[in-house]
mmCIF file of C-alpha atoms and ligand atoms in Angstrom:
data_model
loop_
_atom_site.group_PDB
_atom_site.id
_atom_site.type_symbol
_atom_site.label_atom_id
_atom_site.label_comp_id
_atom_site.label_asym_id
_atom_site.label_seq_id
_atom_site.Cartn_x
_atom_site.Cartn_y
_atom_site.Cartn_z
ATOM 1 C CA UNK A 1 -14.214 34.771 6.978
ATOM 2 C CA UNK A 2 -11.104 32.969 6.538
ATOM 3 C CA UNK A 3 -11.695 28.522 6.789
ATOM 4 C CA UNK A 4 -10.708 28.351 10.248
ATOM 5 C CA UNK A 5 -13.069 30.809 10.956
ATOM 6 C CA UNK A 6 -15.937 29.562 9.087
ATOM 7 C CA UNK A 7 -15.597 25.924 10.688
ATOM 8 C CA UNK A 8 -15.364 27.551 14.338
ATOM 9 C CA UNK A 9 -18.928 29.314 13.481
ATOM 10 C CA UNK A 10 -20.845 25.904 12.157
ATOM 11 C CA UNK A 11 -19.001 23.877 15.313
ATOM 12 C CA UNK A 12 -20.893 26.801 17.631
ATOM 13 C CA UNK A 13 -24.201 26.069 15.289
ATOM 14 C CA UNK A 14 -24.043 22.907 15.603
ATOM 15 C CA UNK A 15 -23.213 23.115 19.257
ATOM 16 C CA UNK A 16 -26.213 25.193 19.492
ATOM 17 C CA UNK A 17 -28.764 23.188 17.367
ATOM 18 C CA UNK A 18 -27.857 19.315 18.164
ATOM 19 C CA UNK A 19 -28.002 20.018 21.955
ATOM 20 C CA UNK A 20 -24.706 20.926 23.147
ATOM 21 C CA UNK A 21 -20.589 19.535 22.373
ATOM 22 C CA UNK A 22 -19.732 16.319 20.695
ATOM 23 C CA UNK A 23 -16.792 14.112 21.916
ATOM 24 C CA UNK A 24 -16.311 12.260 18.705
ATOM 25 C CA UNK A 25 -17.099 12.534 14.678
ATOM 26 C CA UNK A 26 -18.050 9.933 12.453
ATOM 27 C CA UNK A 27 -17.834 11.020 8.571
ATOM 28 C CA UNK A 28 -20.402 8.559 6.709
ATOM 29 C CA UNK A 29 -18.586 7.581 3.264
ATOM 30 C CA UNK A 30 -20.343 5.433 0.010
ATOM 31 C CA UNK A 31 -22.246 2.747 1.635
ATOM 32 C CA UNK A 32 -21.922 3.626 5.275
ATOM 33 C CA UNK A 33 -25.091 5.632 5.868
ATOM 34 C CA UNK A 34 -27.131 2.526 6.924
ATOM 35 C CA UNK A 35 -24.739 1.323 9.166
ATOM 36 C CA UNK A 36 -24.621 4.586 11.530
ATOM 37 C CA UNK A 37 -28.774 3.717 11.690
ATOM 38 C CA UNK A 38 -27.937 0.711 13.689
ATOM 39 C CA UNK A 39 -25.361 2.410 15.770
ATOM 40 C CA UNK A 40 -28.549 3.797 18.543
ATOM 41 C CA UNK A 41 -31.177 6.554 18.070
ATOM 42 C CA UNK A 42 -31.177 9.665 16.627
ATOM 43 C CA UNK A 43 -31.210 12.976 19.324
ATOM 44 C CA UNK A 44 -31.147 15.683 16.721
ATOM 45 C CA UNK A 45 -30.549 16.541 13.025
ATOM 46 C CA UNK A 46 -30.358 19.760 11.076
ATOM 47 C CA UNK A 47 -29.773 19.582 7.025
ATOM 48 C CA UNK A 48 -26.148 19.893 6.600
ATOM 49 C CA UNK A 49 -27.016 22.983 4.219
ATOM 50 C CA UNK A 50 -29.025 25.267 6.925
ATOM 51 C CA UNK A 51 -25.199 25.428 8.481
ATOM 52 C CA UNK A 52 -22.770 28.034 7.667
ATOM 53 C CA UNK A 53 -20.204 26.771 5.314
ATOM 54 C CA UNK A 54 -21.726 23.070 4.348
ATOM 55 C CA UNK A 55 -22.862 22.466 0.611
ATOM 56 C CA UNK A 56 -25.787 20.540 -0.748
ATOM 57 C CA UNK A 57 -24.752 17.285 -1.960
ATOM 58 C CA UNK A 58 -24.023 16.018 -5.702
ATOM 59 C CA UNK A 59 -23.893 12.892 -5.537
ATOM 60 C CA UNK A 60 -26.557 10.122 -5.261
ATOM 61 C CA UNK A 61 -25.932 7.707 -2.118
ATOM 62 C CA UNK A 62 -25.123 10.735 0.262
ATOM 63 C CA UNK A 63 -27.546 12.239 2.220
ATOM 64 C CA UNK A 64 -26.573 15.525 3.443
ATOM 65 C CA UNK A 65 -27.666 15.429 7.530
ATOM 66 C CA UNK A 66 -25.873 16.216 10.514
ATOM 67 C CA UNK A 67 -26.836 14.310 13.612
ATOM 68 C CA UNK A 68 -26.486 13.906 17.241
ATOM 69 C CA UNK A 69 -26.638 10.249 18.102
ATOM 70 C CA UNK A 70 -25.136 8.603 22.095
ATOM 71 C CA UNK A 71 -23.352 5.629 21.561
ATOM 72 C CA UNK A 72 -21.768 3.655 23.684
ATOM 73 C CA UNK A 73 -22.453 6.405 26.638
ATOM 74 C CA UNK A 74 -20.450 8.971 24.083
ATOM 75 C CA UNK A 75 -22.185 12.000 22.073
ATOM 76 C CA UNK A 76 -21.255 11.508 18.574
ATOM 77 C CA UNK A 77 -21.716 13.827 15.251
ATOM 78 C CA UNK A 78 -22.506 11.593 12.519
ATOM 79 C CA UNK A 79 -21.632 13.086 8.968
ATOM 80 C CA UNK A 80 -23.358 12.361 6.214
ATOM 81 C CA UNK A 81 -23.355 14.102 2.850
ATOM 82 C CA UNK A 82 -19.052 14.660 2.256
ATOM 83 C CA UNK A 83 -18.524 16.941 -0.048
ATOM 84 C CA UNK A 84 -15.445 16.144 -2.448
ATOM 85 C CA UNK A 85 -12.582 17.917 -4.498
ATOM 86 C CA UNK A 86 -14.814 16.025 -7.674
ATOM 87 C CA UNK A 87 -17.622 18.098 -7.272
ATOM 88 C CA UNK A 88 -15.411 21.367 -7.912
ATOM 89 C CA UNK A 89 -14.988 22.392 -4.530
ATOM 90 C CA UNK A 90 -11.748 23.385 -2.616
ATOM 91 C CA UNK A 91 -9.846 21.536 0.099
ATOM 92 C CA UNK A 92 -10.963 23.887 2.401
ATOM 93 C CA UNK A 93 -14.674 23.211 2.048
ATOM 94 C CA UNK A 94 -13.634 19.551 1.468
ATOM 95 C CA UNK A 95 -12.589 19.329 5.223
ATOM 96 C CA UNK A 96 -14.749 22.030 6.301
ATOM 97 C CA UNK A 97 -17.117 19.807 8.359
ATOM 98 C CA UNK A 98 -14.321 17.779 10.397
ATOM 99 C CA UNK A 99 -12.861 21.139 11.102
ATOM 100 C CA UNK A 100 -16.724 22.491 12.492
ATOM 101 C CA UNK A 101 -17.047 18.692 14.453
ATOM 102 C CA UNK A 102 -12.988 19.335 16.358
ATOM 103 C CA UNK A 103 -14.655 23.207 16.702
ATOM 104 C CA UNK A 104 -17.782 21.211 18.296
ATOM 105 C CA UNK A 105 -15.547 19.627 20.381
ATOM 106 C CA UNK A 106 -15.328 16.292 18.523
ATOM 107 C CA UNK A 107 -11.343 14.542 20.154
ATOM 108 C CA UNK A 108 -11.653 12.006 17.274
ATOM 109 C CA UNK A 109 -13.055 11.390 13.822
ATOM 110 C CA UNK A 110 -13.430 8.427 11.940
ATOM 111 C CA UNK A 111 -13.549 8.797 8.741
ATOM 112 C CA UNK A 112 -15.232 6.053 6.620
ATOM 113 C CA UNK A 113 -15.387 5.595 3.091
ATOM 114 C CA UNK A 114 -15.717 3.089 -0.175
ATOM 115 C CA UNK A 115 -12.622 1.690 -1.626
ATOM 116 C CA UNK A 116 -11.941 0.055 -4.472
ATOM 117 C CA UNK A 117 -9.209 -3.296 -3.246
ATOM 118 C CA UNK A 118 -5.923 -3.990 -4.645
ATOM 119 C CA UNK A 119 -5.004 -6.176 -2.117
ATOM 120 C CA UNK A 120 -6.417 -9.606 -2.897
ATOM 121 C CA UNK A 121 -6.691 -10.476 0.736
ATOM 122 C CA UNK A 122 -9.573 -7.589 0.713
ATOM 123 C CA UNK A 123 -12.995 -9.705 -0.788
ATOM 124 C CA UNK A 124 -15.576 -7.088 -1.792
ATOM 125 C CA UNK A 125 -17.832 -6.451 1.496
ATOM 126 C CA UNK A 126 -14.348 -6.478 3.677
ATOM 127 C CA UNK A 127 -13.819 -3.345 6.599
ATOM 128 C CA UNK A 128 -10.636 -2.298 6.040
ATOM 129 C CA UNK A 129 -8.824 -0.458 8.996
ATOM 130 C CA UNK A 130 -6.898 2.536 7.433
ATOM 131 C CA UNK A 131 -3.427 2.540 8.574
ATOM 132 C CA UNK A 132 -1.652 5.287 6.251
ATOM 133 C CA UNK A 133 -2.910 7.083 3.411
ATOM 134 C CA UNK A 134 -1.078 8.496 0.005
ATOM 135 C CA UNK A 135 -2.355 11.603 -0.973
ATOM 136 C CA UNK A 136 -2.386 12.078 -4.540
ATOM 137 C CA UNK A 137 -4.891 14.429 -5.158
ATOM 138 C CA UNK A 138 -2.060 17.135 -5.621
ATOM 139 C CA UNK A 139 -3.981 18.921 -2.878
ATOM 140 C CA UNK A 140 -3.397 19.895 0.703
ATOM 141 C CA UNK A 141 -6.228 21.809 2.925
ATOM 142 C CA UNK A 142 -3.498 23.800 4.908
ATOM 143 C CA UNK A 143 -2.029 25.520 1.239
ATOM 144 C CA UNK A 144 -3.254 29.094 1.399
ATOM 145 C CA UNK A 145 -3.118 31.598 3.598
ATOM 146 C CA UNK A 146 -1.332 30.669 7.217
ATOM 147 C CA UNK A 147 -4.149 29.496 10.124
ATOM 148 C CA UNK A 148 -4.585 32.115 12.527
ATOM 149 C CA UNK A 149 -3.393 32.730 15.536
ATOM 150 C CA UNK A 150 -4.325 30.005 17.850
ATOM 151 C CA UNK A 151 -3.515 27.128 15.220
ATOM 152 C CA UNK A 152 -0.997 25.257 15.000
ATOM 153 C CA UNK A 153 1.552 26.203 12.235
ATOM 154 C CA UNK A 154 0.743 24.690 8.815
ATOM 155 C CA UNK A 155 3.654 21.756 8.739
ATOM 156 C CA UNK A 156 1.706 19.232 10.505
ATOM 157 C CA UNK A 157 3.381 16.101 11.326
ATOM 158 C CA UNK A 158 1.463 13.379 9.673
ATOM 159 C CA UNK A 159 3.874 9.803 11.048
ATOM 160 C CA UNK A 160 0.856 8.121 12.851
ATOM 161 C CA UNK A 161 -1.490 10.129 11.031
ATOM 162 C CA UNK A 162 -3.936 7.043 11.364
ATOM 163 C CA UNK A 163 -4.162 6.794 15.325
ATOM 164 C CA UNK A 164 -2.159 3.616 16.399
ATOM 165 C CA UNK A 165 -4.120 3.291 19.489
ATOM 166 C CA UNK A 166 -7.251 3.135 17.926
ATOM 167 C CA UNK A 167 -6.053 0.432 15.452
ATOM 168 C CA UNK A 168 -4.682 -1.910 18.130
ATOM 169 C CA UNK A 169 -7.981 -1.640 20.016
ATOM 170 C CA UNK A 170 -9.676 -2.132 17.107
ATOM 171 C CA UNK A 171 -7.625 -5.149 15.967
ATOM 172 C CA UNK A 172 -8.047 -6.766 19.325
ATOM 173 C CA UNK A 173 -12.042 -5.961 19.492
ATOM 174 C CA UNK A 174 -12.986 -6.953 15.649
ATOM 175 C CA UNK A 175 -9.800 -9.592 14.542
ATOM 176 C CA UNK A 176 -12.107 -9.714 11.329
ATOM 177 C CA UNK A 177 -11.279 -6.556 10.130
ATOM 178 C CA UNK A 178 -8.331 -5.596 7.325
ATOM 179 C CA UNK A 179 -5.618 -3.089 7.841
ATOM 180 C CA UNK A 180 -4.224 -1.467 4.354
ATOM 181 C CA UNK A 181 -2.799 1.350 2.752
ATOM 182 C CA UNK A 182 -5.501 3.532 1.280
ATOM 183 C CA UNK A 183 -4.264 5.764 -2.030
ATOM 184 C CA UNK A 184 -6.826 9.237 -2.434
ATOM 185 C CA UNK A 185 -7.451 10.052 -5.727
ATOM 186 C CA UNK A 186 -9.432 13.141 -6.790
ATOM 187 C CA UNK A 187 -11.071 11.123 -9.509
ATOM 188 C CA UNK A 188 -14.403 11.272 -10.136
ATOM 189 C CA UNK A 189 -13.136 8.482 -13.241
ATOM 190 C CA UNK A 190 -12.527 5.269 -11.920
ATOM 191 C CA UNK A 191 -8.480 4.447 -12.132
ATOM 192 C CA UNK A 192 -7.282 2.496 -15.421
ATOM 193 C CA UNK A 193 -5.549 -0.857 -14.902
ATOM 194 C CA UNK A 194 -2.305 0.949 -15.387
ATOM 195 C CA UNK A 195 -2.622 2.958 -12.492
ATOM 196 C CA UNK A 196 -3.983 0.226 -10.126
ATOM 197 C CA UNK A 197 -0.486 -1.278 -11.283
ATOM 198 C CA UNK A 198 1.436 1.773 -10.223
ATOM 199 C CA UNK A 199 -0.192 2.079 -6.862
ATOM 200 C CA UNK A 200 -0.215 -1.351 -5.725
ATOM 201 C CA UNK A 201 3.581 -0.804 -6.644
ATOM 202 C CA UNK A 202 3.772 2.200 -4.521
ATOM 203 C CA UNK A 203 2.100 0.260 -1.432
ATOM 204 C CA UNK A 204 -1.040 0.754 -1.891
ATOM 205 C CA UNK A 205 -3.849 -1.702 -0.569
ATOM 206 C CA UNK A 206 -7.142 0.282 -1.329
ATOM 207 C CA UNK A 207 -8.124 3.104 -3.623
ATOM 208 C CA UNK A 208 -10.709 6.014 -3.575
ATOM 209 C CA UNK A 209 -11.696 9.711 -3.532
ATOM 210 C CA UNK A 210 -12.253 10.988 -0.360
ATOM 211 C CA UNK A 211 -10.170 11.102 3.118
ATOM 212 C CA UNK A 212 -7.217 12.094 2.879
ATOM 213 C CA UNK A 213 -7.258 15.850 2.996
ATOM 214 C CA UNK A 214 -10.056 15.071 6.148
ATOM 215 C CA UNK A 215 -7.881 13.269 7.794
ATOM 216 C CA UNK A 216 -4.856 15.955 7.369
ATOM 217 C CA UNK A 217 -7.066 18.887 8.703
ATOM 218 C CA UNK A 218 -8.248 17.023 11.632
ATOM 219 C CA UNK A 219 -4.627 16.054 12.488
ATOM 220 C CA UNK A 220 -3.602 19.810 11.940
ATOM 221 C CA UNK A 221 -6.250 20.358 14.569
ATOM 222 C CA UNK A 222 -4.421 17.967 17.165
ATOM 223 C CA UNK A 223 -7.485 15.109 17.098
ATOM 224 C CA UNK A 224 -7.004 12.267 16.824
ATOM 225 C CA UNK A 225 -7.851 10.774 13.398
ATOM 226 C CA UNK A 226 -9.342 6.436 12.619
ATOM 227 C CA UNK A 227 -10.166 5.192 9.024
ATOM 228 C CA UNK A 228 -12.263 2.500 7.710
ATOM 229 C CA UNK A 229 -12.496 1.506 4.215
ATOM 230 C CA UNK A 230 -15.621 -0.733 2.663
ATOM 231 C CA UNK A 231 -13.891 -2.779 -0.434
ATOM 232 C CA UNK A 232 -16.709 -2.048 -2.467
ATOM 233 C CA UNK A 233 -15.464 -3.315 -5.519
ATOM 234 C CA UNK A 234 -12.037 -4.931 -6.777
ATOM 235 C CA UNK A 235 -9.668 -2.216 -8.419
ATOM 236 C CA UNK A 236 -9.348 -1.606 -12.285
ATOM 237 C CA UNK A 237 -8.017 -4.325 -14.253
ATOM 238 C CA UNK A 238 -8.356 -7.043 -11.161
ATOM 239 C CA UNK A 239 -11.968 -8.177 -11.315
ATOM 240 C CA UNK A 240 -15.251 -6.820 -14.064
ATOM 241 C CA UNK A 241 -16.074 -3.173 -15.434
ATOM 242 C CA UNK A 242 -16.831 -0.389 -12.568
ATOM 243 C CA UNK A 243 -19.432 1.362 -11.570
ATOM 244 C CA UNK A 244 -20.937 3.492 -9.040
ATOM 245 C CA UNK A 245 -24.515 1.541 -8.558
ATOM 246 C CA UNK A 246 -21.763 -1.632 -7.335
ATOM 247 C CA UNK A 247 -20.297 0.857 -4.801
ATOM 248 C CA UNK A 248 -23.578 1.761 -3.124
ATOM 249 C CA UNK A 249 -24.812 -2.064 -3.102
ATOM 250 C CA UNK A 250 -22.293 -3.645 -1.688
ATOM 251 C CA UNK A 251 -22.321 -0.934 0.681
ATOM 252 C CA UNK A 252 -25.874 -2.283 1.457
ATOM 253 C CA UNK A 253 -25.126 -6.231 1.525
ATOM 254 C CA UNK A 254 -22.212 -4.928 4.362
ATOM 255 C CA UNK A 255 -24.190 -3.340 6.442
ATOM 256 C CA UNK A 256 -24.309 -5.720 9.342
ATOM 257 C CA UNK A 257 -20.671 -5.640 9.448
ATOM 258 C CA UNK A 258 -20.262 -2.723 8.647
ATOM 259 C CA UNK A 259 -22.668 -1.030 11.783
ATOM 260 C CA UNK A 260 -20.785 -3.283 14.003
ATOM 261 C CA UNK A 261 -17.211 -1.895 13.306
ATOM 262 C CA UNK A 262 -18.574 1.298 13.948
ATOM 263 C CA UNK A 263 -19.590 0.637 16.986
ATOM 264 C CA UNK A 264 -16.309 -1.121 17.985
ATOM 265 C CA UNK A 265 -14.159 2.084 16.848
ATOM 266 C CA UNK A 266 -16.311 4.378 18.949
ATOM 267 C CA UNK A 267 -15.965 2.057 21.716
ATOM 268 C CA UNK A 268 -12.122 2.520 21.673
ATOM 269 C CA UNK A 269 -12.750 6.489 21.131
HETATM 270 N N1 HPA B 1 -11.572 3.625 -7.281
HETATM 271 C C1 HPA B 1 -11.710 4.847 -6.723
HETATM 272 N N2 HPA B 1 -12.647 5.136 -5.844
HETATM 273 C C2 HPA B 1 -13.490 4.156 -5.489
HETATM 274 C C3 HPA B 1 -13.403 2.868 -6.022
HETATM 275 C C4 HPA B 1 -12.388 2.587 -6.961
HETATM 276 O O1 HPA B 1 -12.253 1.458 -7.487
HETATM 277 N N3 HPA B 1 -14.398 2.132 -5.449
HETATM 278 C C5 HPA B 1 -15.054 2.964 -4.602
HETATM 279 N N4 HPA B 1 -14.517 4.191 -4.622
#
């Protein structure tokens, strides 16, 4: 089965198991997996690994569940338990599960995630609306062999990759909330100093290792795409040392803020 194929055949599972179609995604990064508990209740969950084409997770701080949730009067997928191009896997099982929620029937996905800041307007705790990525993970999940028939071709547009709509509504709903630049790195190391020089340099406001090839395959797929950083820690070289146990707490100490965001962005779905 070629990618495309294997994401149209966990979107029918999941279809199937979590009680019919889904009208929008939400990908649960570092931090964020509290927040989505607060969004409303539960409907259904299956183990993200009982579905064709989704991996067990690596790495501590992401549960790997798939589940059906209504909020705000909408049927959303909530994603937990990413898999990234650290862990040795390949872009196209990197964006495999937005491609199966856009197969599930999923118009939008929002795509959250921790970020180290290089902006010094972004405190540690601060949602950060995404407003344009740079991709340097060297890596694009539409290399390879062309999509079938029935895709789009492969050069996707990406201007407005980050849905403008969304981020007006989303500015005019939750004023408190950033707007930055966020760079994707395929890590798993932290950045050095150096390099948090060069990117703030380049444009960049926030740093991490997920995102970017998600939010290129759902664009591919014509839906639409929204992005919200948690500053989880200041960037190399701009506050103390780094490491992962800060990420996942002051995901925690967020959470509040964090739940309420989400609920704003899926309100402007
Ligand atoms: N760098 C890269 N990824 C991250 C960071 C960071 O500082 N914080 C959370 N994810």
């Amino acid at each position: 089965m070629n990618p495309f194929e294997r994401a149209e055949q966990a979107g029918a599972e999941l279809v199937g198991r979590l009680g019919g179609s889904f009208e929008a995604a939400v990908v649960l990064g570092s931090g964020w997996a509290e927040a989505a508990g607060g969004l409303g209740s539960v409907e259904a969950e299956v183990a993200a690994e009982t579905v064709t084409g989704f991996h067990p997770p690596l790495v501590p701080g992401h549960g790997a569940t798939l589940r059906a949730m209504t909020v705000e009067g909408r049927r959303v997928l909530v994603m937990a338990g990413r898999v990234h191009l650290y862990e040795g896997h390949p872009p196209a099982d990197v964006v495999h599960g937005v491609r199966a929620a856009v197969s599930a029937g999923c118009s939008a996905v929002v795509l959250t995630n921790a970020a180290g800041g290089m902006n010094p307007a972004f405190g540690v705790g601060q949602p950060v609306l995404i407003s344009d990525h740079i991709n340097l993970t060297g890596q694009s999940p539409l290399s390879g062999p062309a999509p079938p028939d029935g895709y789009a071709i492969r050069f996707t547009d990406l201007t407005d990759l980050y849905s403008p709509r969304i981020r007006q509504a989303i500015r005019q709903d939750t004023p408190s909330v950033g707007e930055g630049v966020y760079a994707g790195l395929a890590g798993p190391h932290f950045e050095t100093p150096a390099e948090i020089t060069m990117l703030a340099r380049m444009g960049a406001d926030l740093v991490g290792m997920s995102t970017v090839l998600e939010a290129i395959a759902v664009r591919h797929l014509g839906a639409e795409v929204a992005g919200v950083s948690l500053v989880t820690n200041p960037a190399a070289g701009r506050g103390g040392a780094l490491d992962h146990q800060e990420v996942l707490d002051a995901g925690q100490a967020a959470q509040g803020q964090l739940a309420q965001v989400l609920s704003s962005v899926i309100n402007v779905l």
